[in-house]
Amino acid sequence: MYFEGSISLEEDKLRQKLFNMLLLSDEPAIEDLLIKLARVVALPYEGNFPYLFRARRLVEAEQPILKSFCTDEEWESLTKVLKSLIVARDESNIMEEHDSDPWLSIRQKFRMSQCPRDSKICYVRQSSFSLPFKG
């Protein structure tokens, strides 16, 4: 959920702690963190509709990280469109929204924020997972 931007900054801090505790195999700390991350653990499973549930997680989140990379107007516009598509269970149009602005540019800003500040080059994946690949 971090990579789609649907968790909060606080949940991300807990996520990072969880990974460190997993590396240390600290089971009591892992259990404690999983309790604190109960909302994230309980997020709906995607099944055959990954874009629908990605959009749903995003609009239902109280303070998603992704929201901090756009204006309030952009966020309201995006979530308004997504909410109507979620109600209609319109996976294909949600996929189109995912691959176009403002959702695409907001995600790009989020990805670029993950690059080290002093890096001269930073590559981020912005293409859709649904694009066919010919090897």
Coordinates of N, CA and C in Angstrom, one line a residue:
M1 N 0.8 -1.2 0.0 CA 0.0 0.0 0.0 C 0.9 1.3 0.0
Y2 N 2.1 1.1 0.5 CA 3.0 2.3 0.4 C 3.2 2.7 -1.0
F3 N 3.5 1.8 -1.9 CA 3.8 2.2 -3.3 C 2.7 2.8 -4.0
E4 N 1.5 2.6 -3.6 CA 0.3 3.2 -4.2 C 0.0 4.5 -3.5
G5 N 0.6 4.8 -2.4 CA 0.4 6.0 -1.6 C -0.9 6.0 -0.8
S6 N -1.4 4.9 -0.5 CA -2.7 4.9 0.3 C -2.6 4.8 1.8
I7 N -1.4 4.6 2.3 CA -1.2 4.6 3.7 C -0.8 6.0 4.2
S8 N -0.9 6.2 5.5 CA -0.6 7.5 6.0 C 0.9 7.6 6.4
L9 N 1.4 8.7 6.6 CA 2.8 8.9 7.0 C 3.1 8.1 8.3
E10 N 2.2 8.1 9.2 CA 2.4 7.4 10.5 C 2.5 5.9 10.2
E11 N 1.6 5.4 9.4 CA 1.6 4.0 9.0 C 2.9 3.6 8.3
D12 N 3.4 4.5 7.5 CA 4.6 4.2 6.8 C 5.8 4.1 7.8
K13 N 5.8 4.9 8.8 CA 6.9 4.8 9.8 C 6.8 3.5 10.5
L14 N 5.5 3.0 10.8 CA 5.4 1.7 11.4 C 5.8 0.6 10.5
R15 N 5.5 0.8 9.2 CA 5.9 -0.2 8.2 C 7.4 -0.3 8.1
Q16 N 8.1 0.8 8.2 CA 9.6 0.7 8.2 C 10.1 0.0 9.4
K17 N 9.5 0.3 10.6 CA 9.9 -0.4 11.8 C 9.6 -1.9 11.7
L18 N 8.5 -2.3 11.1 CA 8.1 -3.7 10.9 C 9.2 -4.4 10.1
F19 N 9.6 -3.8 9.0 CA 10.7 -4.4 8.2 C 11.9 -4.6 9.0
N20 N 12.3 -3.7 9.8 CA 13.5 -3.8 10.7 C 13.3 -4.9 11.7
M21 N 12.1 -5.0 12.3 CA 11.9 -6.1 13.3 C 11.8 -7.5 12.6
L22 N 11.4 -7.5 11.4 CA 11.4 -8.8 10.6 C 12.8 -9.2 10.4
L23 N 13.7 -8.3 10.0 CA 15.1 -8.6 9.8 C 15.7 -9.2 11.1
L24 N 15.3 -8.6 12.2 CA 15.9 -9.1 13.5 C 15.1 -10.3 14.1
S25 N 14.0 -10.7 13.4 CA 13.2 -11.8 13.9 C 12.7 -11.5 15.3
D26 N 12.3 -10.3 15.6 CA 11.8 -9.9 16.9 C 10.3 -10.1 16.9
E27 N 9.9 -11.3 17.3 CA 8.5 -11.7 17.2 C 7.5 -10.8 18.1
P28 N 7.9 -10.5 19.3 CA 7.0 -9.7 20.1 C 6.8 -8.3 19.5
A29 N 7.9 -7.7 19.0 CA 7.8 -6.4 18.3 C 7.0 -6.5 17.0
I30 N 7.2 -7.6 16.3 CA 6.4 -7.8 15.1 C 4.9 -7.9 15.4
E31 N 4.6 -8.6 16.4 CA 3.1 -8.8 16.8 C 2.6 -7.4 17.2
D32 N 3.3 -6.6 18.0 CA 2.9 -5.3 18.4 C 2.7 -4.4 17.2
L33 N 3.6 -4.4 16.3 CA 3.5 -3.5 15.1 C 2.3 -4.0 14.2
L34 N 2.1 -5.3 14.1 CA 0.9 -5.7 13.3 C -0.4 -5.3 13.9
I35 N -0.5 -5.2 15.2 CA -1.7 -4.7 15.9 C -1.8 -3.2 15.6
K36 N -0.7 -2.5 15.7 CA -0.8 -1.0 15.3 C -1.1 -0.8 13.9
L37 N -0.8 -1.7 13.0 CA -1.1 -1.6 11.6 C -2.3 -2.4 11.2
A38 N -3.2 -2.6 12.1 CA -4.4 -3.4 11.9 C -5.3 -2.9 10.7
R39 N -5.4 -1.5 10.6 CA -6.1 -1.0 9.4 C -5.5 -1.4 8.1
V40 N -4.2 -1.4 8.0 CA -3.5 -1.7 6.8 C -3.7 -3.2 6.5
V41 N -3.5 -4.0 7.5 CA -3.6 -5.5 7.4 C -5.0 -5.8 6.9
A42 N -6.0 -5.1 7.4 CA -7.4 -5.4 7.0 C -7.9 -4.8 5.7
L43 N -7.0 -4.1 5.0 CA -7.5 -3.5 3.7 C -7.9 -4.6 2.8
P44 N -8.9 -4.3 1.9 CA -9.5 -5.3 1.1 C -8.6 -5.9 0.1
Y45 N -8.8 -7.2 -0.2 CA -8.0 -8.0 -1.1 C -8.5 -7.6 -2.6
E46 N -7.5 -7.5 -3.5 CA -7.8 -7.0 -4.8 C -8.6 -8.0 -5.7
G47 N -8.3 -9.3 -5.6 CA -9.0 -10.3 -6.4 C -8.7 -10.0 -7.9
N48 N -9.8 -10.0 -8.7 CA -9.6 -9.8 -10.1 C -9.7 -8.3 -10.5
F49 N -9.8 -7.4 -9.6 CA -10.0 -6.0 -9.9 C -8.9 -5.1 -9.2
P50 N -7.7 -5.2 -9.5 CA -6.6 -4.5 -8.8 C -6.8 -3.0 -8.9
Y51 N -7.2 -2.4 -10.0 CA -7.3 -1.0 -10.1 C -8.5 -0.5 -9.3
L52 N -9.6 -1.2 -9.3 CA -10.8 -0.9 -8.5 C -10.4 -0.8 -7.0
F53 N -9.7 -1.8 -6.5 CA -9.4 -1.8 -5.1 C -8.3 -0.8 -4.7
R54 N -7.4 -0.5 -5.7 CA -6.3 0.5 -5.5 C -7.0 1.8 -5.3
A55 N -8.0 2.1 -6.2 CA -8.7 3.4 -6.1 C -9.5 3.4 -4.8
R56 N -10.1 2.3 -4.5 CA -11.0 2.3 -3.2 C -10.1 2.6 -2.0
R57 N -8.9 1.9 -1.9 CA -8.1 2.2 -0.8 C -7.6 3.6 -0.7
L58 N -7.4 4.2 -1.9 CA -6.9 5.6 -1.9 C -8.0 6.6 -1.4
V59 N -9.2 6.4 -1.9 CA -10.3 7.4 -1.6 C -10.8 7.1 -0.1
E60 N -10.7 5.9 0.4 CA -11.1 5.6 1.8 C -10.1 6.0 2.8
A61 N -8.9 6.2 2.4 CA -7.8 6.5 3.4 C -8.0 7.9 4.0
E62 N -7.8 8.1 5.3 CA -8.0 9.4 5.9 C -6.9 10.4 5.5
Q63 N -5.6 10.0 5.6 CA -4.5 10.8 5.2 C -3.5 10.1 4.4
P64 N -3.9 9.7 3.1 CA -2.9 9.0 2.3 C -1.7 9.8 1.9
I65 N -0.5 9.2 1.9 CA 0.7 9.9 1.6 C 0.6 10.6 0.2
L66 N -0.1 10.0 -0.7 CA -0.2 10.5 -2.1 C -0.8 11.9 -2.1
K67 N -1.7 12.1 -1.1 CA -2.5 13.4 -1.1 C -1.5 14.6 -0.9
S68 N -0.4 14.4 -0.2 CA 0.5 15.5 0.1 C 1.3 15.9 -1.1
F69 N 1.1 15.2 -2.3 CA 1.9 15.6 -3.5 C 1.0 16.3 -4.5
C70 N -0.1 16.9 -4.1 CA -1.0 17.6 -5.0 C -1.7 18.7 -4.2
T71 N -2.4 19.5 -5.0 CA -3.2 20.6 -4.3 C -4.5 19.9 -3.8
D72 N -5.2 20.6 -3.0 CA -6.5 20.2 -2.5 C -7.5 20.0 -3.6
E73 N -7.4 21.0 -4.6 CA -8.3 20.9 -5.7 C -8.1 19.7 -6.6
E74 N -6.8 19.4 -6.8 CA -6.4 18.2 -7.6 C -7.0 16.9 -6.9
W75 N -6.8 16.9 -5.6 CA -7.2 15.7 -4.9 C -8.7 15.5 -4.9
E76 N -9.4 16.6 -4.7 CA -10.9 16.6 -4.7 C -11.4 16.1 -6.1
S77 N -10.8 16.6 -7.1 CA -11.1 16.3 -8.5 C -10.9 14.8 -8.7
L78 N -9.7 14.3 -8.4 CA -9.4 12.9 -8.6 C -10.3 12.0 -7.8
T79 N -10.5 12.3 -6.5 CA -11.3 11.4 -5.7 C -12.8 11.4 -6.1
K80 N -13.3 12.6 -6.6 CA -14.6 12.6 -7.1 C -14.8 11.7 -8.3
V81 N -13.9 11.7 -9.2 CA -14.0 10.8 -10.4 C -13.9 9.4 -9.9
L82 N -12.9 9.1 -9.1 CA -12.7 7.7 -8.6 C -13.9 7.2 -7.9
K83 N -14.5 8.0 -7.0 CA -15.7 7.5 -6.3 C -16.8 7.1 -7.2
S84 N -17.0 7.8 -8.3 CA -18.1 7.5 -9.2 C -17.8 6.2 -9.9
L85 N -16.5 6.0 -10.3 CA -16.1 4.8 -11.0 C -16.1 3.6 -10.1
I86 N -15.8 3.8 -8.8 CA -15.8 2.7 -7.8 C -17.2 2.2 -7.7
V87 N -18.2 3.1 -7.5 CA -19.6 2.8 -7.4 C -20.1 2.0 -8.6
A88 N -19.6 2.4 -9.8 CA -20.0 1.7 -11.0 C -19.2 0.4 -11.3
R89 N -18.2 0.1 -10.4 CA -17.3 -1.0 -10.5 C -16.6 -1.1 -11.9
D90 N -16.2 0.1 -12.4 CA -15.7 0.3 -13.8 C -14.2 0.2 -13.8
E91 N -13.7 -1.0 -13.8 CA -12.2 -1.3 -13.7 C -11.5 -0.7 -14.9
S92 N -12.0 -0.8 -16.1 CA -11.3 -0.3 -17.3 C -11.1 1.2 -17.2
N93 N -12.2 2.0 -16.8 CA -12.0 3.4 -16.7 C -11.2 3.9 -15.5
I94 N -11.2 3.1 -14.5 CA -10.2 3.4 -13.4 C -8.8 3.2 -13.9
M95 N -8.6 2.2 -14.7 CA -7.3 1.9 -15.2 C -6.8 3.1 -16.1
E96 N -7.8 3.6 -16.9 CA -7.5 4.8 -17.7 C -7.1 6.0 -16.8
E97 N -7.9 6.2 -15.8 CA -7.6 7.3 -14.8 C -6.2 7.1 -14.2
H98 N -5.8 5.9 -13.9 CA -4.6 5.5 -13.3 C -3.4 5.9 -14.2
D99 N -3.6 5.8 -15.5 CA -2.6 6.1 -16.5 C -2.6 7.5 -17.1
S100 N -3.4 8.4 -16.5 CA -3.6 9.7 -17.0 C -3.5 10.7 -15.8
D101 N -3.4 12.0 -16.1 CA -3.4 13.0 -15.1 C -4.8 13.3 -14.6
P102 N -4.9 13.7 -13.3 CA -3.9 14.0 -12.4 C -3.2 12.9 -11.6
W103 N -3.8 11.7 -11.7 CA -3.3 10.6 -10.9 C -1.9 10.2 -11.3
L104 N -1.6 10.2 -12.5 CA -0.3 9.9 -13.0 C 0.8 10.9 -12.5
S105 N 0.5 12.2 -12.7 CA 1.5 13.2 -12.3 C 1.7 13.2 -10.7
I106 N 0.6 13.0 -10.0 CA 0.7 12.9 -8.5 C 1.6 11.7 -8.1
R107 N 1.4 10.6 -8.8 CA 2.2 9.4 -8.5 C 3.7 9.7 -8.8
Q108 N 3.9 10.4 -9.9 CA 5.3 10.7 -10.4 C 6.0 11.6 -9.3
K109 N 5.3 12.6 -8.8 CA 5.9 13.4 -7.8 C 6.2 12.6 -6.5
F110 N 5.3 11.7 -6.2 CA 5.6 10.8 -5.0 C 6.8 9.9 -5.3
R111 N 6.9 9.3 -6.5 CA 8.1 8.5 -6.8 C 9.4 9.3 -6.7
M112 N 9.3 10.5 -7.3 CA 10.5 11.3 -7.4 C 11.0 11.8 -6.0
S113 N 10.0 11.9 -5.0 CA 10.4 12.2 -3.6 C 11.2 11.1 -3.0
Q114 N 11.2 9.9 -3.5 CA 11.9 8.8 -3.0 C 13.3 8.8 -3.4
C115 N 13.7 9.6 -4.4 CA 15.1 9.6 -4.9 C 16.0 10.4 -3.9
P116 N 17.2 9.9 -3.7 CA 18.1 10.7 -2.8 C 18.3 12.1 -3.4
R117 N 18.3 13.1 -2.4 CA 18.4 14.5 -2.8 C 19.6 14.8 -3.7
D118 N 20.7 14.1 -3.4 CA 21.9 14.5 -4.1 C 22.2 13.6 -5.4
S119 N 21.2 12.8 -5.7 CA 21.4 11.9 -6.9 C 21.3 12.7 -8.2
K120 N 22.1 12.4 -9.1 CA 22.1 13.1 -10.4 C 21.0 12.5 -11.3
I121 N 20.8 11.2 -11.2 CA 19.8 10.4 -12.0 C 19.0 9.6 -11.1
C122 N 17.7 9.5 -11.3 CA 16.8 8.7 -10.5 C 15.8 8.1 -11.4
Y123 N 15.7 6.8 -11.5 CA 14.7 6.2 -12.3 C 13.5 5.7 -11.5
V124 N 12.3 6.1 -12.0 CA 11.1 5.6 -11.3 C 10.2 5.0 -12.3
R125 N 9.5 3.9 -11.9 CA 8.6 3.2 -12.8 C 7.2 3.9 -12.8
Q126 N 6.8 4.4 -14.0 CA 5.5 5.1 -14.1 C 4.6 4.4 -15.0
S127 N 5.0 3.4 -15.7 CA 4.1 2.8 -16.7 C 3.1 1.9 -16.0
S128 N 2.1 1.5 -16.7 CA 1.1 0.7 -16.2 C 1.6 -0.8 -16.2
F129 N 1.1 -1.5 -15.2 CA 1.4 -2.9 -15.1 C 0.7 -3.7 -16.2
S130 N -0.3 -3.1 -16.8 CA -1.1 -3.8 -17.8 C -0.5 -3.7 -19.2
L131 N 0.6 -3.0 -19.4 CA 1.2 -2.9 -20.7 C 1.8 -4.2 -21.1
P132 N 1.6 -4.6 -22.4 CA 2.2 -5.8 -22.8 C 3.7 -5.6 -23.0
F133 N 4.5 -6.7 -22.8 CA 5.9 -6.6 -23.0 C 6.4 -7.6 -24.0
K134 N 7.2 -7.2 -25.0 CA 7.7 -8.2 -25.9 C 9.2 -8.2 -25.7
G135 N 9.7 -9.4 -25.3 CA 11.1 -9.6 -25.0 C 11.9 -10.0 -26.1

